[in-house]
mmCIF file of C-alpha atoms and ligand atoms in Angstrom:
data_model
loop_
_atom_site.group_PDB
_atom_site.id
_atom_site.type_symbol
_atom_site.label_atom_id
_atom_site.label_comp_id
_atom_site.label_asym_id
_atom_site.label_seq_id
_atom_site.Cartn_x
_atom_site.Cartn_y
_atom_site.Cartn_z
ATOM 1 C CA UNK D 1403 0.000 0.000 0.000
ATOM 2 C CA UNK D 1404 1.289 3.436 -0.976
ATOM 3 C CA UNK D 1405 2.063 6.096 1.598
ATOM 4 C CA UNK D 1406 0.640 9.599 1.205
ATOM 5 C CA UNK D 1407 4.152 10.775 0.380
ATOM 6 C CA UNK D 1408 4.468 8.254 -2.461
ATOM 7 C CA UNK D 1409 1.074 9.283 -3.801
ATOM 8 C CA UNK D 1410 2.126 12.905 -3.572
ATOM 9 C CA UNK D 1411 5.219 12.366 -5.666
ATOM 10 C CA UNK D 1412 3.111 10.709 -8.405
ATOM 11 C CA UNK D 1413 0.128 13.038 -8.330
ATOM 12 C CA UNK D 1414 2.066 16.294 -8.025
ATOM 13 C CA UNK D 1415 4.207 15.229 -10.974
ATOM 14 C CA UNK D 1416 1.106 14.280 -12.978
ATOM 15 C CA UNK D 1417 -0.423 17.715 -12.359
ATOM 16 C CA UNK D 1418 2.472 19.667 -13.811
ATOM 17 C CA UNK D 1419 1.010 19.507 -17.319
ATOM 18 C CA UNK D 1420 -1.912 21.682 -16.306
ATOM 19 C CA UNK D 1421 -0.898 25.313 -16.647
ATOM 20 C CA UNK D 1422 -4.122 26.910 -15.495
ATOM 21 C CA UNK D 1423 -3.122 27.613 -11.954
ATOM 22 C CA UNK D 1424 -2.512 31.317 -11.411
ATOM 23 C CA UNK D 1425 -4.277 32.484 -8.317
ATOM 24 C CA UNK D 1426 -5.013 36.134 -8.886
ATOM 25 C CA UNK D 1427 -8.437 37.719 -8.836
ATOM 26 C CA UNK D 1428 -9.917 36.567 -5.562
ATOM 27 C CA UNK D 1429 -10.327 38.350 -2.240
ATOM 28 C CA UNK D 1430 -11.426 35.844 0.339
ATOM 29 C CA UNK D 1431 -10.653 37.415 3.658
ATOM 30 C CA UNK D 1432 -10.050 35.341 6.750
ATOM 31 C CA UNK D 1433 -12.576 35.667 9.571
ATOM 32 C CA UNK D 1434 -9.940 35.773 12.297
ATOM 33 C CA UNK D 1435 -11.005 32.377 13.648
ATOM 34 C CA UNK D 1436 -10.279 30.052 10.761
ATOM 35 C CA UNK D 1437 -7.107 29.411 8.839
ATOM 36 C CA UNK D 1438 -5.641 31.596 6.084
ATOM 37 C CA UNK D 1439 -6.952 34.064 3.590
ATOM 38 C CA UNK D 1440 -6.472 34.529 -0.144
ATOM 39 C CA UNK D 1441 -6.416 38.285 -0.105
ATOM 40 C CA UNK D 1442 -4.194 39.996 -2.703
ATOM 41 C CA UNK D 1443 -0.546 39.799 -1.746
ATOM 42 C CA UNK D 1444 -1.063 36.719 0.413
ATOM 43 C CA UNK D 1445 -0.835 34.605 -2.712
ATOM 44 C CA UNK D 1446 2.620 33.680 -3.919
ATOM 45 C CA UNK D 1447 3.683 31.969 -7.109
ATOM 46 C CA UNK D 1448 6.646 29.970 -8.183
ATOM 47 C CA UNK D 1449 7.687 28.820 -11.630
ATOM 48 C CA UNK D 1450 9.389 25.807 -13.094
ATOM 49 C CA UNK D 1451 12.479 26.453 -15.208
ATOM 50 C CA UNK D 1452 10.362 26.289 -18.370
ATOM 51 C CA UNK D 1453 8.129 29.060 -17.088
ATOM 52 C CA UNK D 1454 5.067 27.153 -15.909
ATOM 53 C CA UNK D 1455 3.331 28.347 -12.816
ATOM 54 C CA UNK D 1456 3.493 25.818 -10.017
ATOM 55 C CA UNK D 1457 2.209 27.941 -7.185
ATOM 56 C CA UNK D 1458 -0.250 26.459 -4.705
ATOM 57 C CA UNK D 1459 -0.335 22.821 -3.789
ATOM 58 C CA UNK D 1460 -0.933 21.610 -7.297
ATOM 59 C CA UNK D 1461 -2.007 18.004 -7.436
ATOM 60 C CA UNK D 1462 -4.352 15.546 -9.045
ATOM 61 C CA UNK D 1463 -6.874 13.729 -6.920
ATOM 62 C CA UNK D 1464 -5.987 10.751 -9.079
ATOM 63 C CA UNK D 1465 -4.142 10.023 -12.301
ATOM 64 C CA UNK D 1466 -6.427 7.084 -13.060
ATOM 65 C CA UNK D 1467 -8.580 8.133 -15.986
ATOM 66 C CA UNK D 1468 -11.132 6.359 -18.114
ATOM 67 C CA UNK D 1469 -10.566 8.739 -21.044
ATOM 68 C CA UNK D 1470 -7.934 8.308 -23.699
ATOM 69 C CA UNK D 1471 -6.754 11.777 -24.677
ATOM 70 C CA UNK D 1472 -3.740 11.078 -26.845
ATOM 71 C CA UNK D 1473 -1.755 14.129 -25.711
ATOM 72 C CA UNK D 1474 -2.134 13.292 -22.010
ATOM 73 C CA UNK D 1475 0.286 11.176 -20.032
ATOM 74 C CA UNK D 1476 -2.550 10.079 -17.716
ATOM 75 C CA UNK D 1477 -4.781 8.614 -20.431
ATOM 76 C CA UNK D 1478 -6.211 5.169 -19.822
ATOM 77 C CA UNK D 1479 -3.886 3.485 -22.321
ATOM 78 C CA UNK D 1480 -0.767 4.995 -20.790
ATOM 79 C CA UNK D 1481 1.555 2.639 -18.942
ATOM 80 C CA UNK D 1482 2.360 4.725 -15.888
ATOM 81 C CA UNK D 1483 2.271 4.345 -12.117
ATOM 82 C CA UNK D 1484 -1.171 5.244 -10.843
ATOM 83 C CA UNK D 1485 -2.252 6.602 -7.500
ATOM 84 C CA UNK D 1486 -5.327 8.030 -5.890
ATOM 85 C CA UNK D 1487 -5.732 10.247 -2.867
ATOM 86 C CA UNK D 1488 -8.683 10.020 -0.551
ATOM 87 C CA UNK D 1489 -10.376 13.375 0.055
ATOM 88 C CA UNK D 1490 -9.106 13.290 3.661
ATOM 89 C CA UNK D 1491 -5.508 12.907 2.450
ATOM 90 C CA UNK D 1492 -5.787 15.944 0.170
ATOM 91 C CA UNK D 1493 -7.274 17.972 3.003
ATOM 92 C CA UNK D 1494 -4.528 16.964 5.415
ATOM 93 C CA UNK D 1495 -1.773 17.724 2.910
ATOM 94 C CA UNK D 1496 -3.248 21.125 2.149
ATOM 95 C CA UNK D 1497 -3.478 22.040 5.827
ATOM 96 C CA UNK D 1498 0.019 20.730 6.605
ATOM 97 C CA UNK D 1499 1.598 22.592 3.700
ATOM 98 C CA UNK D 1500 -0.331 25.722 4.494
ATOM 99 C CA UNK D 1501 0.705 25.711 8.138
ATOM 100 C CA UNK D 1502 4.332 25.256 7.122
ATOM 101 C CA UNK D 1503 3.944 28.254 4.856
ATOM 102 C CA UNK D 1504 4.815 26.223 1.758
ATOM 103 C CA UNK D 1505 1.655 27.158 -0.082
ATOM 104 C CA UNK D 1506 -1.112 29.705 -0.175
ATOM 105 C CA UNK D 1507 -3.833 27.426 -1.445
ATOM 106 C CA UNK D 1508 -4.811 24.380 -3.435
ATOM 107 C CA UNK D 1509 -5.066 23.679 -7.124
ATOM 108 C CA UNK D 1510 -6.883 20.403 -7.564
ATOM 109 C CA UNK D 1511 -7.469 18.574 -10.817
ATOM 110 C CA UNK D 1512 -8.241 14.936 -11.522
ATOM 111 C CA UNK D 1513 -8.503 12.200 -14.076
ATOM 112 C CA UNK D 1514 -12.060 11.062 -14.735
ATOM 113 C CA UNK D 1515 -12.944 8.083 -12.565
ATOM 114 C CA UNK D 1516 -16.275 6.288 -12.930
ATOM 115 C CA UNK D 1517 -18.083 9.348 -14.313
ATOM 116 C CA UNK D 1518 -17.835 13.142 -14.435
ATOM 117 C CA UNK D 1519 -20.378 13.386 -11.597
ATOM 118 C CA UNK D 1520 -18.549 10.925 -9.360
ATOM 119 C CA UNK D 1521 -15.223 12.689 -9.911
ATOM 120 C CA UNK D 1522 -16.750 16.091 -9.294
ATOM 121 C CA UNK D 1523 -18.370 14.858 -6.068
ATOM 122 C CA UNK D 1524 -14.982 13.758 -4.736
ATOM 123 C CA UNK D 1525 -13.485 17.156 -5.469
ATOM 124 C CA UNK D 1526 -16.426 18.964 -3.911
ATOM 125 C CA UNK D 1527 -16.001 16.895 -0.769
ATOM 126 C CA UNK D 1528 -12.435 18.178 -0.460
ATOM 127 C CA UNK D 1529 -13.643 21.759 -0.843
ATOM 128 C CA UNK D 1530 -16.381 21.180 1.700
ATOM 129 C CA UNK D 1531 -14.055 19.647 4.283
ATOM 130 C CA UNK D 1532 -11.522 22.439 3.908
ATOM 131 C CA UNK D 1533 -14.058 25.250 4.104
ATOM 132 C CA UNK D 1534 -16.618 23.852 6.530
ATOM 133 C CA UNK D 1535 -14.671 21.540 8.810
ATOM 134 C CA UNK D 1536 -11.370 23.419 8.896
ATOM 135 C CA UNK D 1537 -12.516 26.991 8.149
ATOM 136 C CA UNK D 1538 -9.835 27.124 5.483
ATOM 137 C CA UNK D 1539 -9.781 30.624 3.978
ATOM 138 C CA UNK D 1540 -6.934 30.079 1.487
ATOM 139 C CA UNK D 1541 -7.304 29.973 -2.243
ATOM 140 C CA UNK D 1542 -8.952 26.948 -3.851
ATOM 141 C CA UNK D 1543 -8.968 26.297 -7.576
ATOM 142 C CA UNK D 1544 -11.019 23.270 -8.562
ATOM 143 C CA UNK D 1545 -11.119 21.710 -11.961
ATOM 144 C CA UNK D 1546 -14.705 21.590 -13.212
ATOM 145 C CA UNK D 1547 -15.251 18.229 -14.834
ATOM 146 C CA UNK D 1548 -16.984 18.752 -18.197
ATOM 147 C CA UNK D 1549 -20.331 17.007 -18.165
ATOM 148 C CA UNK D 1550 -20.808 17.139 -14.392
ATOM 149 C CA UNK D 1551 -24.334 18.089 -13.397
ATOM 150 C CA UNK D 1552 -25.435 21.665 -12.837
ATOM 151 C CA UNK D 1553 -26.123 20.929 -9.161
ATOM 152 C CA UNK D 1554 -22.585 19.715 -8.610
ATOM 153 C CA UNK D 1555 -21.056 22.664 -10.435
ATOM 154 C CA UNK D 1556 -23.074 24.973 -8.220
ATOM 155 C CA UNK D 1557 -21.732 23.287 -5.117
ATOM 156 C CA UNK D 1558 -18.173 23.334 -6.433
ATOM 157 C CA UNK D 1559 -18.444 27.086 -6.985
ATOM 158 C CA UNK D 1560 -19.519 27.713 -3.410
ATOM 159 C CA UNK D 1561 -16.215 26.287 -2.116
ATOM 160 C CA UNK D 1562 -13.823 27.220 -4.920
ATOM 161 C CA UNK D 1563 -12.404 30.640 -5.664
ATOM 162 C CA UNK D 1564 -11.921 29.641 -9.249
ATOM 163 C CA UNK D 1565 -13.265 26.874 -11.451
ATOM 164 C CA UNK D 1566 -11.766 25.796 -14.733
ATOM 165 C CA UNK D 1567 -13.026 23.440 -17.406
ATOM 166 C CA UNK D 1568 -10.241 22.757 -19.867
ATOM 167 C CA UNK D 1569 -10.997 23.270 -23.552
ATOM 168 C CA UNK D 1570 -7.771 21.264 -24.115
ATOM 169 C CA UNK D 1571 -7.283 21.808 -27.869
ATOM 170 C CA UNK D 1572 -7.886 24.748 -30.206
ATOM 171 C CA UNK D 1573 -10.445 23.229 -32.579
ATOM 172 C CA UNK D 1574 -13.204 20.647 -32.396
ATOM 173 C CA UNK D 1575 -11.428 18.679 -35.148
ATOM 174 C CA UNK D 1576 -8.376 18.490 -32.891
ATOM 175 C CA UNK D 1577 -10.545 17.087 -30.124
ATOM 176 C CA UNK D 1578 -12.023 14.469 -32.448
ATOM 177 C CA UNK D 1579 -8.512 13.425 -33.453
ATOM 178 C CA UNK D 1580 -6.765 13.466 -30.099
ATOM 179 C CA UNK D 1581 -9.401 13.424 -27.369
ATOM 180 C CA UNK D 1582 -12.216 11.242 -28.676
ATOM 181 C CA UNK D 1583 -14.038 11.114 -25.310
ATOM 182 C CA UNK D 1584 -14.256 14.881 -25.082
ATOM 183 C CA UNK D 1585 -16.872 16.910 -26.906
ATOM 184 C CA UNK D 1586 -16.560 20.603 -27.438
ATOM 185 C CA UNK D 1587 -20.277 21.110 -26.778
ATOM 186 C CA UNK D 1588 -19.997 19.352 -23.408
ATOM 187 C CA UNK D 1589 -16.977 21.429 -22.374
ATOM 188 C CA UNK D 1590 -18.645 24.662 -23.474
ATOM 189 C CA UNK D 1591 -21.891 23.561 -21.801
ATOM 190 C CA UNK D 1592 -19.999 23.358 -18.507
ATOM 191 C CA UNK D 1593 -18.436 26.779 -19.106
ATOM 192 C CA UNK D 1594 -21.879 28.210 -19.872
ATOM 193 C CA UNK D 1595 -23.338 26.806 -16.656
ATOM 194 C CA UNK D 1596 -20.503 28.264 -14.591
ATOM 195 C CA UNK D 1597 -20.885 31.603 -16.354
ATOM 196 C CA UNK D 1598 -24.643 31.780 -15.804
ATOM 197 C CA UNK D 1599 -24.417 30.812 -12.155
ATOM 198 C CA UNK D 1600 -21.658 33.346 -11.556
ATOM 199 C CA UNK D 1601 -23.661 36.140 -13.193
ATOM 200 C CA UNK D 1602 -26.628 35.283 -10.962
ATOM 201 C CA UNK D 1603 -24.479 35.199 -7.877
ATOM 202 C CA UNK D 1604 -22.805 38.532 -8.693
ATOM 203 C CA UNK D 1605 -26.215 40.142 -9.221
ATOM 204 C CA UNK D 1606 -27.530 38.684 -5.969
ATOM 205 C CA UNK D 1607 -24.531 39.984 -4.096
ATOM 206 C CA UNK D 1608 -25.045 43.460 -5.466
ATOM 207 C CA UNK D 1609 -28.495 43.416 -3.910
ATOM 208 C CA UNK D 1610 -27.594 41.530 -0.720
ATOM 209 C CA UNK D 1611 -24.032 41.463 0.559
ATOM 210 C CA UNK D 1612 -24.800 38.243 2.410
ATOM 211 C CA UNK D 1613 -25.850 36.310 -0.713
ATOM 212 C CA UNK D 1614 -23.629 33.241 -1.205
ATOM 213 C CA UNK D 1615 -20.575 33.707 -3.373
ATOM 214 C CA UNK D 1616 -19.914 31.581 -6.411
ATOM 215 C CA UNK D 1617 -16.367 31.195 -7.772
ATOM 216 C CA UNK D 1618 -15.383 34.794 -6.950
ATOM 217 C CA UNK D 1619 -12.228 34.553 -9.085
ATOM 218 C CA UNK D 1620 -14.286 33.390 -12.061
ATOM 219 C CA UNK D 1621 -13.387 30.644 -14.485
ATOM 220 C CA UNK D 1622 -10.393 29.935 -16.656
ATOM 221 C CA UNK D 1623 -9.349 27.256 -19.119
ATOM 222 C CA UNK D 1624 -6.286 25.725 -20.651
ATOM 223 C CA UNK D 1625 -5.417 25.090 -24.268
ATOM 224 C CA UNK D 1626 -2.556 22.808 -25.249
ATOM 225 C CA UNK D 1627 -0.536 24.356 -28.058
ATOM 226 C CA UNK D 1628 1.523 22.499 -30.599
ATOM 227 C CA UNK D 1629 0.016 19.024 -30.194
ATOM 228 C CA UNK D 1630 -1.803 19.493 -33.525
ATOM 229 C CA UNK D 1631 -1.139 21.594 -36.618
ATOM 230 C CA UNK D 1632 -3.750 24.192 -35.501
ATOM 231 C CA UNK D 1633 -2.469 27.690 -36.237
ATOM 232 C CA UNK D 1634 -2.257 30.666 -33.903
ATOM 233 C CA UNK D 1635 -5.191 32.082 -35.846
ATOM 234 C CA UNK D 1636 -7.255 29.020 -34.821
ATOM 235 C CA UNK D 1637 -6.096 29.391 -31.228
ATOM 236 C CA UNK D 1638 -6.939 33.093 -31.040
ATOM 237 C CA UNK D 1639 -10.303 32.633 -32.754
ATOM 238 C CA UNK D 1640 -11.269 30.025 -30.169
ATOM 239 C CA UNK D 1641 -9.937 32.238 -27.384
ATOM 240 C CA UNK D 1642 -12.022 35.183 -28.555
ATOM 241 C CA UNK D 1643 -15.091 32.952 -28.743
ATOM 242 C CA UNK D 1644 -14.576 31.726 -25.168
ATOM 243 C CA UNK D 1645 -13.882 35.169 -23.723
ATOM 244 C CA UNK D 1646 -16.947 36.629 -25.423
ATOM 245 C CA UNK D 1647 -19.405 33.878 -24.608
ATOM 246 C CA UNK D 1648 -18.336 32.703 -21.176
ATOM 247 C CA UNK D 1649 -16.462 35.707 -19.796
ATOM 248 C CA UNK D 1650 -13.406 33.662 -18.887
ATOM 249 C CA UNK D 1651 -10.907 35.449 -16.684
ATOM 250 C CA UNK D 1652 -7.920 33.800 -18.318
ATOM 251 C CA UNK D 1653 -6.963 31.307 -20.945
ATOM 252 C CA UNK D 1654 -3.706 29.524 -20.251
ATOM 253 C CA UNK D 1655 -1.689 28.395 -23.233
ATOM 254 C CA UNK D 1656 0.427 25.390 -22.502
ATOM 255 C CA UNK D 1657 3.064 24.269 -24.975
ATOM 256 C CA UNK D 1658 2.682 20.556 -25.623
ATOM 257 C CA UNK D 1659 5.352 18.508 -23.826
ATOM 258 C CA UNK D 1660 6.263 15.238 -25.528
ATOM 259 C CA UNK D 1661 6.570 12.354 -23.123
ATOM 260 C CA UNK D 1662 8.316 8.988 -23.433
ATOM 261 C CA UNK D 1663 6.520 6.476 -25.683
ATOM 262 C CA UNK D 1664 4.003 9.071 -26.804
ATOM 263 C CA UNK D 1665 1.465 8.316 -29.525
ATOM 264 C CA UNK D 1666 2.765 8.412 -33.105
ATOM 265 C CA UNK D 1667 0.154 11.059 -34.004
ATOM 266 C CA UNK D 1668 1.894 13.539 -31.745
ATOM 267 C CA UNK D 1669 4.816 15.712 -32.748
ATOM 268 C CA UNK D 1670 8.212 14.497 -31.590
ATOM 269 C CA UNK D 1671 9.288 17.899 -30.327
ATOM 270 C CA UNK D 1672 7.686 20.547 -28.180
ATOM 271 C CA UNK D 1673 6.822 23.826 -29.911
ATOM 272 C CA UNK D 1674 9.147 26.704 -29.058
ATOM 273 C CA UNK D 1675 8.196 28.210 -25.709
ATOM 274 C CA UNK D 1676 8.277 31.639 -27.306
ATOM 275 C CA UNK D 1677 5.115 30.609 -29.177
ATOM 276 C CA UNK D 1678 3.342 30.416 -25.828
ATOM 277 C CA UNK D 1679 4.716 33.857 -25.001
ATOM 278 C CA UNK D 1680 3.496 35.398 -28.280
ATOM 279 C CA UNK D 1681 0.060 33.868 -27.742
ATOM 280 C CA UNK D 1682 -0.099 35.405 -24.267
ATOM 281 C CA UNK D 1683 0.822 38.773 -25.789
ATOM 282 C CA UNK D 1684 -1.861 38.433 -28.470
ATOM 283 C CA UNK D 1685 -4.382 37.296 -25.865
ATOM 284 C CA UNK D 1686 -3.554 40.401 -23.801
ATOM 285 C CA UNK D 1687 -4.063 42.578 -26.873
ATOM 286 C CA UNK D 1688 -7.512 41.082 -27.398
ATOM 287 C CA UNK D 1689 -8.566 41.491 -23.781
ATOM 288 C CA UNK D 1690 -7.193 44.931 -23.011
ATOM 289 C CA UNK D 1691 -6.357 46.662 -26.300
ATOM 290 C CA UNK D 1692 -9.493 45.935 -28.329
ATOM 291 C CA UNK D 1693 -7.733 43.887 -30.989
ATOM 292 C CA UNK D 1694 -9.748 41.218 -32.721
ATOM 293 C CA UNK D 1695 -8.377 37.716 -33.246
ATOM 294 C CA UNK D 1696 -8.513 38.163 -37.011
ATOM 295 C CA UNK D 1697 -6.406 41.338 -36.919
ATOM 296 C CA UNK D 1698 -3.368 39.775 -35.319
ATOM 297 C CA UNK D 1699 -2.921 37.084 -37.942
ATOM 298 C CA UNK D 1700 -4.169 36.682 -41.500
ATOM 299 C CA UNK D 1701 -5.232 33.879 -43.826
ATOM 300 C CA UNK D 1702 -1.844 34.205 -45.522
ATOM 301 C CA UNK D 1703 0.144 34.378 -42.253
ATOM 302 C CA UNK D 1704 -1.913 32.397 -39.736
ATOM 303 C CA UNK D 1705 0.857 32.232 -37.144
ATOM 304 C CA UNK D 1706 2.254 35.014 -34.981
ATOM 305 C CA UNK D 1707 5.831 36.016 -35.709
ATOM 306 C CA UNK D 1708 8.047 34.384 -33.112
ATOM 307 C CA UNK D 1709 10.634 37.159 -33.228
ATOM 308 C CA UNK D 1710 8.314 40.142 -32.852
ATOM 309 C CA UNK D 1711 5.676 41.486 -30.497
ATOM 310 C CA UNK D 1712 2.280 41.060 -32.259
ATOM 311 C CA UNK D 1713 1.377 44.697 -31.603
ATOM 312 C CA UNK D 1714 4.463 45.831 -33.484
ATOM 313 C CA UNK D 1715 3.708 43.379 -36.291
ATOM 314 C CA UNK D 1716 0.223 44.843 -36.629
ATOM 315 C CA UNK D 1717 1.532 48.418 -36.591
ATOM 316 C CA UNK D 1718 4.108 47.728 -39.291
ATOM 317 C CA UNK D 1719 1.426 46.133 -41.453
ATOM 318 C CA UNK D 1720 -0.845 49.207 -41.098
ATOM 319 C CA UNK D 1721 1.177 52.311 -41.982
ATOM 320 C CA UNK D 1722 -2.064 54.033 -42.980
ATOM 321 C CA UNK D 1723 -3.087 54.072 -39.289
ATOM 322 C CA UNK D 1724 -0.020 56.072 -38.178
ATOM 323 C CA UNK D 1725 1.249 58.457 -36.988
ATOM 324 C CA UNK D 1726 -1.051 58.792 -34.015
ATOM 325 C CA UNK D 1727 -1.084 62.226 -32.410
ATOM 326 C CA UNK D 1728 -0.631 61.738 -28.656
ATOM 327 C CA UNK D 1729 -2.237 65.141 -28.092
ATOM 328 C CA UNK D 1730 -5.431 64.491 -30.014
ATOM 329 C CA UNK D 1731 -5.963 60.815 -30.820
ATOM 330 C CA UNK D 1732 -8.828 58.906 -29.187
ATOM 331 C CA UNK D 1733 -8.136 56.234 -26.600
ATOM 332 C CA UNK D 1734 -8.629 53.355 -29.078
ATOM 333 C CA UNK D 1735 -5.964 54.772 -31.400
ATOM 334 C CA UNK D 1736 -3.459 55.331 -28.573
ATOM 335 C CA UNK D 1737 -3.951 51.751 -27.432
ATOM 336 C CA UNK D 1738 -2.668 50.559 -30.789
ATOM 337 C CA UNK D 1739 0.682 52.347 -30.585
ATOM 338 C CA UNK D 1740 3.580 49.943 -29.925
ATOM 339 C CA UNK D 1741 5.475 50.986 -26.819
ATOM 340 C CA UNK D 1742 2.486 52.637 -25.132
ATOM 341 C CA UNK D 1743 0.893 50.426 -22.511
ATOM 342 C CA UNK D 1744 -2.633 50.303 -21.225
ATOM 343 C CA UNK D 1745 -2.050 52.382 -18.067
ATOM 344 C CA UNK D 1746 -0.033 54.976 -19.933
ATOM 345 C CA UNK D 1747 -2.887 55.572 -22.347
ATOM 346 C CA UNK D 1748 -5.021 56.646 -19.397
ATOM 347 C CA UNK D 1749 -2.224 58.841 -18.057
ATOM 348 C CA UNK D 1750 -1.738 60.501 -21.450
ATOM 349 C CA UNK D 1751 -5.458 61.222 -21.721
ATOM 350 C CA UNK D 1752 -5.412 62.854 -18.288
ATOM 351 C CA UNK D 1753 -2.247 64.912 -18.720
ATOM 352 C CA UNK D 1754 -3.122 66.293 -22.126
ATOM 353 C CA UNK D 1755 -6.151 68.066 -20.640
ATOM 354 C CA UNK D 1756 -3.658 70.436 -19.039
ATOM 355 C CA UNK D 1757 -0.825 70.735 -21.537
ATOM 356 C CA UNK D 1758 0.427 69.384 -24.833
ATOM 357 C CA UNK D 1759 2.690 66.384 -24.464
ATOM 358 C CA UNK D 1760 6.238 66.351 -25.775
ATOM 359 C CA UNK D 1761 8.501 63.284 -26.071
ATOM 360 C CA UNK D 1762 10.105 64.147 -22.752
ATOM 361 C CA UNK D 1763 6.681 63.803 -21.118
ATOM 362 C CA UNK D 1764 6.304 60.340 -22.636
ATOM 363 C CA UNK D 1765 9.763 59.414 -21.337
ATOM 364 C CA UNK D 1766 8.743 60.482 -17.863
ATOM 365 C CA UNK D 1767 5.732 58.186 -18.110
ATOM 366 C CA UNK D 1768 8.135 55.335 -19.016
ATOM 367 C CA UNK D 1769 6.595 54.944 -22.443
ATOM 368 C CA UNK D 1770 9.026 52.914 -24.530
ATOM 369 C CA UNK D 1771 9.772 55.887 -26.742
ATOM 370 C CA UNK D 1772 12.443 54.021 -28.697
ATOM 371 C CA UNK D 1773 9.601 51.924 -30.110
ATOM 372 C CA UNK D 1774 6.775 54.459 -30.016
ATOM 373 C CA UNK D 1775 8.719 57.272 -31.734
ATOM 374 C CA UNK D 1776 8.135 55.712 -35.158
ATOM 375 C CA UNK D 1777 4.398 55.784 -34.677
ATOM 376 C CA UNK D 1778 3.472 59.015 -32.911
ATOM 377 C CA UNK D 1779 3.497 62.730 -33.273
ATOM 378 C CA UNK D 1780 3.990 64.814 -30.149
ATOM 379 C CA UNK D 1781 4.373 68.520 -29.465
ATOM 380 C CA UNK D 1782 8.030 68.445 -30.466
ATOM 381 C CA UNK D 1783 8.194 65.268 -32.525
ATOM 382 C CA UNK D 1784 7.327 63.785 -35.882
ATOM 383 C CA UNK D 1785 8.192 60.252 -36.931
ATOM 384 C CA UNK D 1786 11.299 60.089 -39.145
ATOM 385 C CA UNK D 1787 9.459 59.653 -42.459
ATOM 386 C CA UNK D 1788 7.133 62.543 -41.757
ATOM 387 C CA UNK D 1789 9.925 64.755 -40.507
ATOM 388 C CA UNK D 1790 11.863 64.080 -43.737
ATOM 389 C CA UNK D 1791 8.812 65.024 -45.824
ATOM 390 C CA UNK D 1792 8.429 68.236 -43.833
ATOM 391 C CA UNK D 1793 12.114 69.111 -44.330
ATOM 392 C CA UNK D 1794 11.775 68.503 -48.052
ATOM 393 C CA UNK D 1795 8.749 70.786 -48.216
ATOM 394 C CA UNK D 1796 10.435 73.508 -46.217
ATOM 395 C CA UNK D 1797 13.432 73.427 -48.498
ATOM 396 C CA UNK D 1798 11.304 74.335 -51.516
ATOM 397 C CA UNK D 1799 9.284 77.067 -49.813
ATOM 398 C CA UNK D 1800 10.450 80.664 -49.939
ATOM 399 C CA UNK D 1801 12.018 81.724 -46.641
ATOM 400 C CA UNK D 1802 9.313 84.323 -46.080
ATOM 401 C CA UNK D 1803 6.625 81.682 -46.151
ATOM 402 C CA UNK D 1804 8.436 79.101 -44.033
ATOM 403 C CA UNK D 1805 5.884 77.264 -42.008
ATOM 404 C CA UNK D 1806 6.515 76.109 -38.544
ATOM 405 C CA UNK D 1807 7.047 72.414 -38.136
ATOM 406 C CA UNK D 1808 3.458 71.521 -37.441
ATOM 407 C CA UNK D 1809 1.884 73.756 -40.019
ATOM 408 C CA UNK D 1810 4.260 72.134 -42.482
ATOM 409 C CA UNK D 1811 3.227 68.723 -41.254
ATOM 410 C CA UNK D 1812 -0.410 69.577 -41.918
ATOM 411 C CA UNK D 1813 0.522 70.675 -45.396
ATOM 412 C CA UNK D 1814 2.394 67.424 -45.999
ATOM 413 C CA UNK D 1815 -0.472 65.370 -44.658
ATOM 414 C CA UNK D 1816 -2.822 67.250 -46.924
ATOM 415 C CA UNK D 1817 -0.623 66.593 -49.915
ATOM 416 C CA UNK D 1818 -0.045 62.912 -49.277
HETATM 417 S S1 SF4 T 2316 -9.628 13.470 -19.316
HETATM 418 FE FE1 SF4 T 2316 -8.040 13.384 -20.892
HETATM 419 S S2 SF4 T 2316 -6.706 15.136 -20.394
HETATM 420 FE FE2 SF4 T 2316 -7.934 14.722 -18.549
HETATM 421 S S3 SF4 T 2316 -6.684 13.304 -17.338
HETATM 422 FE FE3 SF4 T 2316 -8.037 12.061 -18.587
HETATM 423 S S4 SF4 T 2316 -6.843 11.555 -20.397
HETATM 424 FE FE4 SF4 T 2316 -5.851 13.281 -19.386
#
């Protein structure tokens, strides 16, 4: 019979392939009597050398699974050592690790045993014991098992700060090929149920502060990248669809990791990790900078450039959009300037009510002016190409009618 420690070494290792474990976005304050709280800075994170987040006690309840997802080391046909925690063991480990200050909370996933409902019930029991029997106030992220009943999802959300149902692969064709037991409509059905229940709960809590909370840190999902030929365009289109329809807080992109004796349908090598990074950048642009999935890639170039920030790629492909005048342009236009971040756009909009901004002002705001200079006009600045056109115009004008720099710029713009 295995000890808890032996199970831990198997089930913590098996959980490392799930990247959806960041713990931001929840404020569960301790009540002074129980144990822990998940408020803001109380949550810490650590990362593996390849950049994956392994904060929290991140484990599987079990790596037994009745499904046969080809990309997953825990699939039923995989010849690996199996283990299974009891709910009481997971609770004890979480409390022990928390008390020793090793962790700030629990990230719990699981293979599917018996049925989605049975698996979900086991996970709910862990949440219930932690919250109700041990007054645990730390962060809990539970995997929502696609296909589990609405009632169980509702209960899971009363104990968990965050729920996540993994979409796993970018397209439904990919799922058919590599995860035959998983159906996109079932996964999205689970996301929809979580979304609806959360909306209800948030509305209730606006009316009554004492109304029960449901997954206060919302829901997230994970997509494995590079296990199939799906392009970044496919990935971003699916991401946009999920953000729009189910209001996900985050999508985690996880580069496929080959494992020993993997299925022949899988690639032999992992995709470059920088692909993950570019997808996170593009995802950020969609969520905070109003870019659409279809703008960041094209039918002809369906993948993001690995060697360039996607915002810069877009800007270079759209010279007609620039230069953007930092003293007059609307918010949406400023958001599209490479080198100007989201917070700085708000600062620029505030400051320019009082005076016209020069490049020095942008420097003081820590705008990356080395990048932005090509794309903006400021009180004392024109991008190089425009400045050259202005110089050329000035050289042919009689001295008496020399325009100042910005009048000349208007004339150039009018002529172009
Ligand atoms: S359901 Fe699929 S991805 Fe999840 S543990 Fe089982 S085989 Fe792995």
